[in-house]
Amino acid sequence: MEIVLIRHGQPEWMPNNIYTKNPGLTDLGKIQSQKSSSVFQKNDIDELWVSPLKRAQETFTPFKEKGVAKYTYIYEWLQEMQDDEEEALYGKSSEEIMAFFEKRNSQSFEEWTDGNQNNNFFMFLSVHQNFV
């Protein structure tokens, strides 16, 4: 069995300088998805699992158009986790958002799991362990 992971194309997180919860792709992201799909032929993939998020669906479009998968499944559990702190970012300025992610992304694993993200992180692991 071969498992191939494909990340979505570049999302447009800040249309009109406002942080967006479920963005589509930028023009570059659409090019990236086209290039990602170009390495596959029709029915090359037995199963394709896709997140229902807009950026994932737009990345999936060229794969669907080329018919690269025999079967496609959209799974809710493939959505990225979001905690209360991240939810509070919607509608904030790009400077506030960049400062938030710079701080969060510099945390150690222990700091990450000791914060508000702890419950979501371990719930995510426990839900997904059955799929590994």
PDB file of C-alpha atoms in Angstrom:
ATOM      1  CA  MET A   1       0.000   0.000   0.000  1.00  0.00           C
ATOM      2  CA  GLU A   2       1.215   3.471  -0.838  1.00  0.00           C
ATOM      3  CA  ILE A   3      -0.076   6.540   1.010  1.00  0.00           C
ATOM      4  CA  VAL A   4       0.410   9.937  -0.597  1.00  0.00           C
ATOM      5  CA  LEU A   5      -0.243  13.129   1.378  1.00  0.00           C
ATOM      6  CA  ILE A   6      -0.976  16.312  -0.528  1.00  0.00           C
ATOM      7  CA  ARG A   7      -1.280  19.609   1.281  1.00  0.00           C
ATOM      8  CA  HIS A   8      -3.792  22.132   0.008  1.00  0.00           C
ATOM      9  CA  GLY A   9      -2.616  24.989  -2.184  1.00  0.00           C
ATOM     10  CA  GLN A  10      -1.841  28.408  -0.737  1.00  0.00           C
ATOM     11  CA  PRO A  11      -4.962  29.729   1.026  1.00  0.00           C
ATOM     12  CA  GLU A  12      -6.091  33.332   0.884  1.00  0.00           C
ATOM     13  CA  TRP A  13      -6.170  33.835   4.652  1.00  0.00           C
ATOM     14  CA  MET A  14      -6.515  37.619   4.573  1.00  0.00           C
ATOM     15  CA  PRO A  15      -8.866  38.767   1.798  1.00  0.00           C
ATOM     16  CA  ASN A  16      -9.460  42.499   2.263  1.00  0.00           C
ATOM     17  CA  ASN A  17      -7.029  42.337   5.230  1.00  0.00           C
ATOM     18  CA  ILE A  18      -9.475  40.285   7.343  1.00  0.00           C
ATOM     19  CA  TYR A  19      -8.562  36.840   8.722  1.00  0.00           C
ATOM     20  CA  THR A  20     -10.890  34.238   7.219  1.00  0.00           C
ATOM     21  CA  LYS A  21     -11.995  30.974   8.787  1.00  0.00           C
ATOM     22  CA  ASN A  22     -12.559  28.950   5.625  1.00  0.00           C
ATOM     23  CA  PRO A  23     -10.634  30.598   2.790  1.00  0.00           C
ATOM     24  CA  GLY A  24     -10.365  29.528  -0.801  1.00  0.00           C
ATOM     25  CA  LEU A  25      -7.090  29.475  -2.703  1.00  0.00           C
ATOM     26  CA  THR A  26      -4.986  32.324  -4.006  1.00  0.00           C
ATOM     27  CA  ASP A  27      -4.051  32.334  -7.697  1.00  0.00           C
ATOM     28  CA  LEU A  28      -0.745  30.736  -6.684  1.00  0.00           C
ATOM     29  CA  GLY A  29      -2.657  28.088  -4.695  1.00  0.00           C
ATOM     30  CA  LYS A  30      -4.685  27.199  -7.782  1.00  0.00           C
ATOM     31  CA  ILE A  31      -1.480  26.807  -9.804  1.00  0.00           C
ATOM     32  CA  GLN A  32      -0.049  24.622  -7.031  1.00  0.00           C
ATOM     33  CA  SER A  33      -3.099  22.356  -7.099  1.00  0.00           C
ATOM     34  CA  GLN A  34      -2.877  22.044 -10.883  1.00  0.00           C
ATOM     35  CA  LYS A  35       0.801  21.087 -10.619  1.00  0.00           C
ATOM     36  CA  SER A  36       0.101  18.595  -7.828  1.00  0.00           C
ATOM     37  CA  SER A  37      -2.558  16.870  -9.902  1.00  0.00           C
ATOM     38  CA  SER A  38      -0.350  16.780 -12.996  1.00  0.00           C
ATOM     39  CA  VAL A  39       1.728  13.862 -11.689  1.00  0.00           C
ATOM     40  CA  PHE A  40      -1.323  11.570 -11.671  1.00  0.00           C
ATOM     41  CA  GLN A  41      -3.207   9.865 -14.479  1.00  0.00           C
ATOM     42  CA  LYS A  42      -6.839   8.774 -14.565  1.00  0.00           C
ATOM     43  CA  ASN A  43      -7.598   6.194 -11.834  1.00  0.00           C
ATOM     44  CA  ASP A  44      -4.028   6.281 -10.449  1.00  0.00           C
ATOM     45  CA  ILE A  45      -5.419   6.543  -6.907  1.00  0.00           C
ATOM     46  CA  ASP A  46      -7.746   3.956  -5.372  1.00  0.00           C
ATOM     47  CA  GLU A  47      -9.128   6.248  -2.659  1.00  0.00           C
ATOM     48  CA  LEU A  48      -8.804   9.986  -2.230  1.00  0.00           C
ATOM     49  CA  TRP A  49      -9.712  11.437   1.166  1.00  0.00           C
ATOM     50  CA  VAL A  50     -10.483  15.146   1.227  1.00  0.00           C
ATOM     51  CA  SER A  51     -11.327  17.679   3.919  1.00  0.00           C
ATOM     52  CA  PRO A  52     -14.597  19.586   3.425  1.00  0.00           C
ATOM     53  CA  LEU A  53     -12.777  22.905   3.915  1.00  0.00           C
ATOM     54  CA  LYS A  54     -12.903  25.254   0.940  1.00  0.00           C
ATOM     55  CA  ARG A  55      -9.110  25.330   0.403  1.00  0.00           C
ATOM     56  CA  ALA A  56      -9.006  21.518   0.316  1.00  0.00           C
ATOM     57  CA  GLN A  57     -11.997  21.313  -2.012  1.00  0.00           C
ATOM     58  CA  GLU A  58     -10.448  23.854  -4.401  1.00  0.00           C
ATOM     59  CA  THR A  59      -7.166  21.917  -4.321  1.00  0.00           C
ATOM     60  CA  PHE A  60      -9.143  18.760  -5.097  1.00  0.00           C
ATOM     61  CA  THR A  61     -10.842  20.306  -8.173  1.00  0.00           C
ATOM     62  CA  PRO A  62      -8.128  19.465 -10.752  1.00  0.00           C
ATOM     63  CA  PHE A  63      -7.823  15.945  -9.306  1.00  0.00           C
ATOM     64  CA  LYS A  64     -11.559  15.484  -9.750  1.00  0.00           C
ATOM     65  CA  GLU A  65     -11.527  16.954 -13.267  1.00  0.00           C
ATOM     66  CA  LYS A  66      -8.779  14.505 -14.294  1.00  0.00           C
ATOM     67  CA  GLY A  67     -10.525  11.565 -12.597  1.00  0.00           C
ATOM     68  CA  VAL A  68      -7.354  10.532 -10.769  1.00  0.00           C
ATOM     69  CA  ALA A  69      -9.246   8.665  -8.027  1.00  0.00           C
ATOM     70  CA  LYS A  70     -11.479   5.644  -8.345  1.00  0.00           C
ATOM     71  CA  TYR A  71     -13.292   6.664  -5.149  1.00  0.00           C
ATOM     72  CA  THR A  72     -13.394   9.959  -3.282  1.00  0.00           C
ATOM     73  CA  TYR A  73     -14.426  10.439   0.344  1.00  0.00           C
ATOM     74  CA  ILE A  74     -14.955  13.738   2.132  1.00  0.00           C
ATOM     75  CA  TYR A  75     -14.337  13.344   5.867  1.00  0.00           C
ATOM     76  CA  GLU A  76     -15.278  15.966   8.450  1.00  0.00           C
ATOM     77  CA  TRP A  77     -12.487  14.768  10.762  1.00  0.00           C
ATOM     78  CA  LEU A  78      -9.876  15.919   8.221  1.00  0.00           C
ATOM     79  CA  GLN A  79     -10.623  19.551   9.103  1.00  0.00           C
ATOM     80  CA  GLU A  80      -7.931  21.396  11.012  1.00  0.00           C
ATOM     81  CA  MET A  81      -8.435  21.874  14.728  1.00  0.00           C
ATOM     82  CA  GLN A  82      -9.383  25.293  16.045  1.00  0.00           C
ATOM     83  CA  ASP A  83      -9.370  26.436  19.639  1.00  0.00           C
ATOM     84  CA  ASP A  84     -10.996  29.433  21.316  1.00  0.00           C
ATOM     85  CA  GLU A  85      -7.865  31.596  20.954  1.00  0.00           C
ATOM     86  CA  GLU A  86      -7.732  31.010  17.207  1.00  0.00           C
ATOM     87  CA  GLU A  87     -11.488  31.550  16.812  1.00  0.00           C
ATOM     88  CA  ALA A  88     -11.004  34.950  18.495  1.00  0.00           C
ATOM     89  CA  LEU A  89      -8.719  36.040  15.627  1.00  0.00           C
ATOM     90  CA  TYR A  90     -11.498  36.374  13.076  1.00  0.00           C
ATOM     91  CA  GLY A  91     -11.918  39.978  12.062  1.00  0.00           C
ATOM     92  CA  LYS A  92      -8.602  41.101  13.622  1.00  0.00           C
ATOM     93  CA  SER A  93      -5.834  42.936  11.789  1.00  0.00           C
ATOM     94  CA  SER A  94      -2.989  41.149  10.050  1.00  0.00           C
ATOM     95  CA  GLU A  95      -0.520  42.553  12.623  1.00  0.00           C
ATOM     96  CA  GLU A  96      -2.493  41.023  15.520  1.00  0.00           C
ATOM     97  CA  ILE A  97      -2.756  37.702  13.718  1.00  0.00           C
ATOM     98  CA  MET A  98       0.946  37.571  12.825  1.00  0.00           C
ATOM     99  CA  ALA A  99       1.878  38.340  16.446  1.00  0.00           C
ATOM    100  CA  PHE A 100      -0.431  35.570  17.678  1.00  0.00           C
ATOM    101  CA  PHE A 101       1.019  32.916  15.351  1.00  0.00           C
ATOM    102  CA  GLU A 102       4.624  34.026  15.932  1.00  0.00           C
ATOM    103  CA  LYS A 103       4.086  33.490  19.659  1.00  0.00           C
ATOM    104  CA  ARG A 104       2.154  30.226  19.245  1.00  0.00           C
ATOM    105  CA  ASN A 105       4.570  28.743  16.714  1.00  0.00           C
ATOM    106  CA  SER A 106       7.545  29.394  18.973  1.00  0.00           C
ATOM    107  CA  GLN A 107       6.076  27.385  21.877  1.00  0.00           C
ATOM    108  CA  SER A 108       7.625  24.109  22.958  1.00  0.00           C
ATOM    109  CA  PHE A 109       5.526  20.949  22.874  1.00  0.00           C
ATOM    110  CA  GLU A 110       5.113  21.177  26.674  1.00  0.00           C
ATOM    111  CA  GLU A 111       3.902  24.785  26.480  1.00  0.00           C
ATOM    112  CA  TRP A 112       1.539  23.855  23.670  1.00  0.00           C
ATOM    113  CA  THR A 113      -0.014  20.927  25.549  1.00  0.00           C
ATOM    114  CA  ASP A 114      -0.232  22.834  28.848  1.00  0.00           C
ATOM    115  CA  GLY A 115      -2.242  25.673  27.273  1.00  0.00           C
ATOM    116  CA  ASN A 116      -5.815  25.892  26.028  1.00  0.00           C
ATOM    117  CA  GLN A 117      -4.922  23.687  23.089  1.00  0.00           C
ATOM    118  CA  ASN A 118      -4.348  20.675  25.376  1.00  0.00           C
ATOM    119  CA  ASN A 119      -7.849  19.234  25.288  1.00  0.00           C
ATOM    120  CA  ASN A 120      -8.286  19.738  21.561  1.00  0.00           C
ATOM    121  CA  PHE A 121      -4.874  18.266  20.796  1.00  0.00           C
ATOM    122  CA  PHE A 122      -5.427  15.064  22.730  1.00  0.00           C
ATOM    123  CA  MET A 123      -9.027  14.740  21.579  1.00  0.00           C
ATOM    124  CA  PHE A 124      -7.686  14.977  18.031  1.00  0.00           C
ATOM    125  CA  LEU A 125      -5.134  12.233  18.714  1.00  0.00           C
ATOM    126  CA  SER A 126      -7.653   9.942  20.374  1.00  0.00           C
ATOM    127  CA  VAL A 127     -10.171  10.349  17.570  1.00  0.00           C
ATOM    128  CA  HIS A 128      -7.565   9.736  14.874  1.00  0.00           C
ATOM    129  CA  GLN A 129      -5.679   6.849  16.451  1.00  0.00           C
ATOM    130  CA  ASN A 130      -8.268   4.443  15.064  1.00  0.00           C
ATOM    131  CA  PHE A 131      -7.408   5.522  11.527  1.00  0.00           C
ATOM    132  CA  VAL A 132      -3.654   4.930  11.738  1.00  0.00           C
TER     133      VAL A 132
END
